[in-house]
Amino acid sequence: MEKKSSCLLSKLRTYFQRLGCWYEPYGDYLFYGKVKITTVHTTFFIEDYRFHDYLYLFGKNTEKFNGLEELKELSDRLINTSGDHRTSTFVLLLFGKKKLDVQSLYLEKSILFGFKGKKRLGVCLLSDEIECPGELDDVKSFLLNLL
């Protein structure tokens, strides 16, 4: 699994450096990456609307995990709800052998009654496989596609 983690980390670093930003290390975290995904809808070559989704990814060893509260505080500091913001997803990717109930480590919150979109917070565990809450299946697919 160590080799798989190393391979994933290398591919994450390349992806985020190319399309967003990547910091290694970042405070108490092994890394921090951010990427902006823009969706544009057009009709007959005229843009109808555009909205932005953001993915924030942090890495940490399972032994140093203190709960979802630290991710909540971090998300409040880093979130960018500029115009056309739809969703910001904050994911803590944990490396290690310690078993966690990742299904209970997910939170979704609307921002300003939904007018500013929403934010999702969750934990993914990378041990023998990638374990994520069901609500983060899109992030799990993204990580699996990088492997």
PDB file of C-alpha atoms in Angstrom:
ATOM      1  CA  MET A   1       0.000   0.000   0.000  1.00  0.00           C
ATOM      2  CA  GLU A   2       2.941   2.306   0.644  1.00  0.00           C
ATOM      3  CA  LYS A   3       3.785   2.183  -3.066  1.00  0.00           C
ATOM      4  CA  LYS A   4       0.163   2.959  -4.011  1.00  0.00           C
ATOM      5  CA  SER A   5       0.114   5.941  -1.617  1.00  0.00           C
ATOM      6  CA  SER A   6       3.369   7.253  -3.031  1.00  0.00           C
ATOM      7  CA  CYS A   7       2.093   6.872  -6.605  1.00  0.00           C
ATOM      8  CA  LEU A   8      -1.189   8.611  -5.786  1.00  0.00           C
ATOM      9  CA  LEU A   9       0.599  11.465  -4.032  1.00  0.00           C
ATOM     10  CA  SER A  10       2.879  11.989  -7.022  1.00  0.00           C
ATOM     11  CA  LYS A  11      -0.071  12.051  -9.438  1.00  0.00           C
ATOM     12  CA  LEU A  12      -2.060  14.382  -7.168  1.00  0.00           C
ATOM     13  CA  ARG A  13       0.903  16.753  -6.979  1.00  0.00           C
ATOM     14  CA  THR A  14       1.229  16.829 -10.788  1.00  0.00           C
ATOM     15  CA  TYR A  15      -2.519  17.303 -11.329  1.00  0.00           C
ATOM     16  CA  PHE A  16      -2.943  20.118  -8.799  1.00  0.00           C
ATOM     17  CA  GLN A  17       0.251  21.927  -9.826  1.00  0.00           C
ATOM     18  CA  ARG A  18      -0.891  21.900 -13.443  1.00  0.00           C
ATOM     19  CA  LEU A  19      -4.520  22.939 -12.882  1.00  0.00           C
ATOM     20  CA  GLY A  20      -4.613  24.672  -9.509  1.00  0.00           C
ATOM     21  CA  CYS A  21      -2.247  25.102  -6.595  1.00  0.00           C
ATOM     22  CA  TRP A  22      -0.261  22.703  -4.420  1.00  0.00           C
ATOM     23  CA  TYR A  23       1.580  23.284  -1.138  1.00  0.00           C
ATOM     24  CA  GLU A  24       3.712  20.653   0.523  1.00  0.00           C
ATOM     25  CA  PRO A  25       3.783  20.695   3.537  1.00  0.00           C
ATOM     26  CA  TYR A  26       0.978  22.979   4.659  1.00  0.00           C
ATOM     27  CA  GLY A  27       0.949  23.643   8.410  1.00  0.00           C
ATOM     28  CA  ASP A  28       0.108  20.377  10.191  1.00  0.00           C
ATOM     29  CA  TYR A  29      -0.839  18.720   6.893  1.00  0.00           C
ATOM     30  CA  LEU A  30       1.314  16.693   4.516  1.00  0.00           C
ATOM     31  CA  PHE A  31      -0.070  18.706   1.613  1.00  0.00           C
ATOM     32  CA  TYR A  32      -2.811  21.060   0.456  1.00  0.00           C
ATOM     33  CA  GLY A  33      -4.146  21.246  -3.075  1.00  0.00           C
ATOM     34  CA  LYS A  34      -6.902  23.340  -4.597  1.00  0.00           C
ATOM     35  CA  VAL A  35      -8.459  23.167  -8.027  1.00  0.00           C
ATOM     36  CA  LYS A  36     -11.334  25.125  -9.560  1.00  0.00           C
ATOM     37  CA  ILE A  37     -13.785  23.340 -11.868  1.00  0.00           C
ATOM     38  CA  THR A  38     -15.834  25.617 -14.103  1.00  0.00           C
ATOM     39  CA  THR A  39     -19.024  24.483 -15.814  1.00  0.00           C
ATOM     40  CA  VAL A  40     -20.407  26.578 -18.643  1.00  0.00           C
ATOM     41  CA  HIS A  41     -23.816  25.986 -20.196  1.00  0.00           C
ATOM     42  CA  THR A  42     -24.403  27.331 -23.691  1.00  0.00           C
ATOM     43  CA  THR A  43     -27.374  27.394 -26.044  1.00  0.00           C
ATOM     44  CA  PHE A  44     -26.691  28.065 -29.708  1.00  0.00           C
ATOM     45  CA  PHE A  45     -23.157  29.246 -28.895  1.00  0.00           C
ATOM     46  CA  ILE A  46     -24.420  31.792 -26.356  1.00  0.00           C
ATOM     47  CA  GLU A  47     -23.392  31.337 -22.742  1.00  0.00           C
ATOM     48  CA  ASP A  48     -26.450  30.886 -20.521  1.00  0.00           C
ATOM     49  CA  TYR A  49     -24.660  30.502 -17.210  1.00  0.00           C
ATOM     50  CA  ARG A  50     -21.359  29.594 -15.611  1.00  0.00           C
ATOM     51  CA  PHE A  51     -20.686  28.245 -12.143  1.00  0.00           C
ATOM     52  CA  HIS A  52     -17.641  27.161 -10.192  1.00  0.00           C
ATOM     53  CA  ASP A  53     -16.937  24.157  -7.999  1.00  0.00           C
ATOM     54  CA  TYR A  54     -13.787  23.934  -5.910  1.00  0.00           C
ATOM     55  CA  LEU A  55     -11.964  20.882  -4.594  1.00  0.00           C
ATOM     56  CA  TYR A  56      -9.683  21.380  -1.597  1.00  0.00           C
ATOM     57  CA  LEU A  57      -7.589  18.344  -0.695  1.00  0.00           C
ATOM     58  CA  PHE A  58      -5.474  17.922   2.437  1.00  0.00           C
ATOM     59  CA  GLY A  59      -3.298  15.019   3.550  1.00  0.00           C
ATOM     60  CA  LYS A  60      -2.575  13.714   7.011  1.00  0.00           C
ATOM     61  CA  ASN A  61      -1.522  10.510   8.765  1.00  0.00           C
ATOM     62  CA  THR A  62      -4.343   8.714  10.576  1.00  0.00           C
ATOM     63  CA  GLU A  63      -2.448   8.882  13.870  1.00  0.00           C
ATOM     64  CA  LYS A  64      -2.616  12.698  13.767  1.00  0.00           C
ATOM     65  CA  PHE A  65      -6.326  12.906  12.888  1.00  0.00           C
ATOM     66  CA  ASN A  66      -8.309  14.912  15.467  1.00  0.00           C
ATOM     67  CA  GLY A  67     -11.796  14.812  13.978  1.00  0.00           C
ATOM     68  CA  LEU A  68     -13.869  16.751  11.484  1.00  0.00           C
ATOM     69  CA  GLU A  69     -13.806  19.931  13.585  1.00  0.00           C
ATOM     70  CA  GLU A  70     -10.329  20.891  12.353  1.00  0.00           C
ATOM     71  CA  LEU A  71     -11.528  20.602   8.743  1.00  0.00           C
ATOM     72  CA  LYS A  72     -14.527  22.835   9.551  1.00  0.00           C
ATOM     73  CA  GLU A  73     -12.264  25.570  10.878  1.00  0.00           C
ATOM     74  CA  LEU A  74      -9.904  25.240   7.925  1.00  0.00           C
ATOM     75  CA  SER A  75     -12.759  25.428   5.434  1.00  0.00           C
ATOM     76  CA  ASP A  76     -14.090  28.621   7.032  1.00  0.00           C
ATOM     77  CA  ARG A  77     -10.679  30.237   6.529  1.00  0.00           C
ATOM     78  CA  LEU A  78     -10.031  29.059   2.958  1.00  0.00           C
ATOM     79  CA  ILE A  79     -13.425  29.034   1.239  1.00  0.00           C
ATOM     80  CA  ASN A  80     -13.853  31.400  -1.700  1.00  0.00           C
ATOM     81  CA  THR A  81     -17.505  32.191  -2.448  1.00  0.00           C
ATOM     82  CA  SER A  82     -16.966  34.666  -5.247  1.00  0.00           C
ATOM     83  CA  GLY A  83     -19.660  35.125  -7.893  1.00  0.00           C
ATOM     84  CA  ASP A  84     -21.000  31.976  -9.529  1.00  0.00           C
ATOM     85  CA  HIS A  85     -19.789  29.756  -6.650  1.00  0.00           C
ATOM     86  CA  ARG A  86     -21.770  26.525  -6.465  1.00  0.00           C
ATOM     87  CA  THR A  87     -19.957  23.967  -4.304  1.00  0.00           C
ATOM     88  CA  SER A  88     -16.709  23.770  -2.368  1.00  0.00           C
ATOM     89  CA  THR A  89     -15.600  20.304  -1.328  1.00  0.00           C
ATOM     90  CA  PHE A  90     -13.012  19.947   1.438  1.00  0.00           C
ATOM     91  CA  VAL A  91     -11.511  16.482   1.720  1.00  0.00           C
ATOM     92  CA  LEU A  92      -9.003  15.228   4.246  1.00  0.00           C
ATOM     93  CA  LEU A  93      -7.129  12.264   2.775  1.00  0.00           C
ATOM     94  CA  LEU A  94      -5.823  10.108   5.614  1.00  0.00           C
ATOM     95  CA  PHE A  95      -2.888   7.743   5.120  1.00  0.00           C
ATOM     96  CA  GLY A  96      -2.349   4.812   7.460  1.00  0.00           C
ATOM     97  CA  LYS A  97      -3.590   1.561   8.894  1.00  0.00           C
ATOM     98  CA  LYS A  98      -5.881   2.909  11.631  1.00  0.00           C
ATOM     99  CA  LYS A  99      -9.512   2.006  10.940  1.00  0.00           C
ATOM    100  CA  LEU A 100     -12.107   4.779  11.006  1.00  0.00           C
ATOM    101  CA  ASP A 101     -15.809   4.940  10.320  1.00  0.00           C
ATOM    102  CA  VAL A 102     -15.545   7.328   7.367  1.00  0.00           C
ATOM    103  CA  GLN A 103     -19.310   7.209   6.720  1.00  0.00           C
ATOM    104  CA  SER A 104     -19.854   9.307   9.844  1.00  0.00           C
ATOM    105  CA  LEU A 105     -17.132  11.788   8.839  1.00  0.00           C
ATOM    106  CA  TYR A 106     -19.123  13.869   6.364  1.00  0.00           C
ATOM    107  CA  LEU A 107     -20.885  17.213   6.661  1.00  0.00           C
ATOM    108  CA  GLU A 108     -22.768  19.315   4.116  1.00  0.00           C
ATOM    109  CA  LYS A 109     -23.790  22.902   4.772  1.00  0.00           C
ATOM    110  CA  SER A 110     -25.512  25.546   2.644  1.00  0.00           C
ATOM    111  CA  ILE A 111     -23.890  28.962   2.581  1.00  0.00           C
ATOM    112  CA  LEU A 112     -26.121  31.980   3.158  1.00  0.00           C
ATOM    113  CA  PHE A 113     -29.327  29.910   2.817  1.00  0.00           C
ATOM    114  CA  GLY A 114     -28.022  28.396  -0.419  1.00  0.00           C
ATOM    115  CA  PHE A 115     -27.613  31.721  -2.207  1.00  0.00           C
ATOM    116  CA  LYS A 116     -23.825  31.313  -2.059  1.00  0.00           C
ATOM    117  CA  GLY A 117     -23.909  27.583  -2.789  1.00  0.00           C
ATOM    118  CA  LYS A 118     -22.804  24.926  -0.358  1.00  0.00           C
ATOM    119  CA  LYS A 119     -19.756  23.331   1.148  1.00  0.00           C
ATOM    120  CA  ARG A 120     -19.061  19.667   1.693  1.00  0.00           C
ATOM    121  CA  LEU A 121     -16.574  18.330   4.219  1.00  0.00           C
ATOM    122  CA  GLY A 122     -15.416  14.753   4.438  1.00  0.00           C
ATOM    123  CA  VAL A 123     -12.659  12.304   5.172  1.00  0.00           C
ATOM    124  CA  CYS A 124     -11.271   9.663   2.819  1.00  0.00           C
ATOM    125  CA  LEU A 125      -9.091   6.884   4.179  1.00  0.00           C
ATOM    126  CA  LEU A 126      -6.322   5.437   2.038  1.00  0.00           C
ATOM    127  CA  SER A 127      -5.310   2.107   3.550  1.00  0.00           C
ATOM    128  CA  ASP A 128      -5.733  -1.111   1.552  1.00  0.00           C
ATOM    129  CA  GLU A 129      -8.284   0.711  -0.587  1.00  0.00           C
ATOM    130  CA  ILE A 130      -9.882   4.149  -0.743  1.00  0.00           C
ATOM    131  CA  GLU A 131     -12.771   4.488   1.694  1.00  0.00           C
ATOM    132  CA  CYS A 132     -15.014   7.561   1.500  1.00  0.00           C
ATOM    133  CA  PRO A 133     -18.516   8.468   2.646  1.00  0.00           C
ATOM    134  CA  GLY A 134     -21.082   7.700  -0.055  1.00  0.00           C
ATOM    135  CA  GLU A 135     -21.642  11.429  -0.580  1.00  0.00           C
ATOM    136  CA  LEU A 136     -18.022  11.740  -1.760  1.00  0.00           C
ATOM    137  CA  ASP A 137     -18.199   9.059  -4.454  1.00  0.00           C
ATOM    138  CA  ASP A 138     -17.220  11.702  -7.028  1.00  0.00           C
ATOM    139  CA  VAL A 139     -13.984  12.368  -5.113  1.00  0.00           C
ATOM    140  CA  LYS A 140     -13.350   8.640  -4.734  1.00  0.00           C
ATOM    141  CA  SER A 141     -13.750   8.187  -8.507  1.00  0.00           C
ATOM    142  CA  PHE A 142     -11.359  11.064  -9.104  1.00  0.00           C
ATOM    143  CA  LEU A 143      -8.733   9.463  -6.830  1.00  0.00           C
ATOM    144  CA  LEU A 144      -9.207   6.017  -8.373  1.00  0.00           C
ATOM    145  CA  ASN A 145      -8.821   7.469 -11.881  1.00  0.00           C
ATOM    146  CA  LEU A 146      -5.471   8.944 -10.868  1.00  0.00           C
ATOM    147  CA  LEU A 147      -4.215   5.544  -9.736  1.00  0.00           C
TER     148      LEU A 147
END
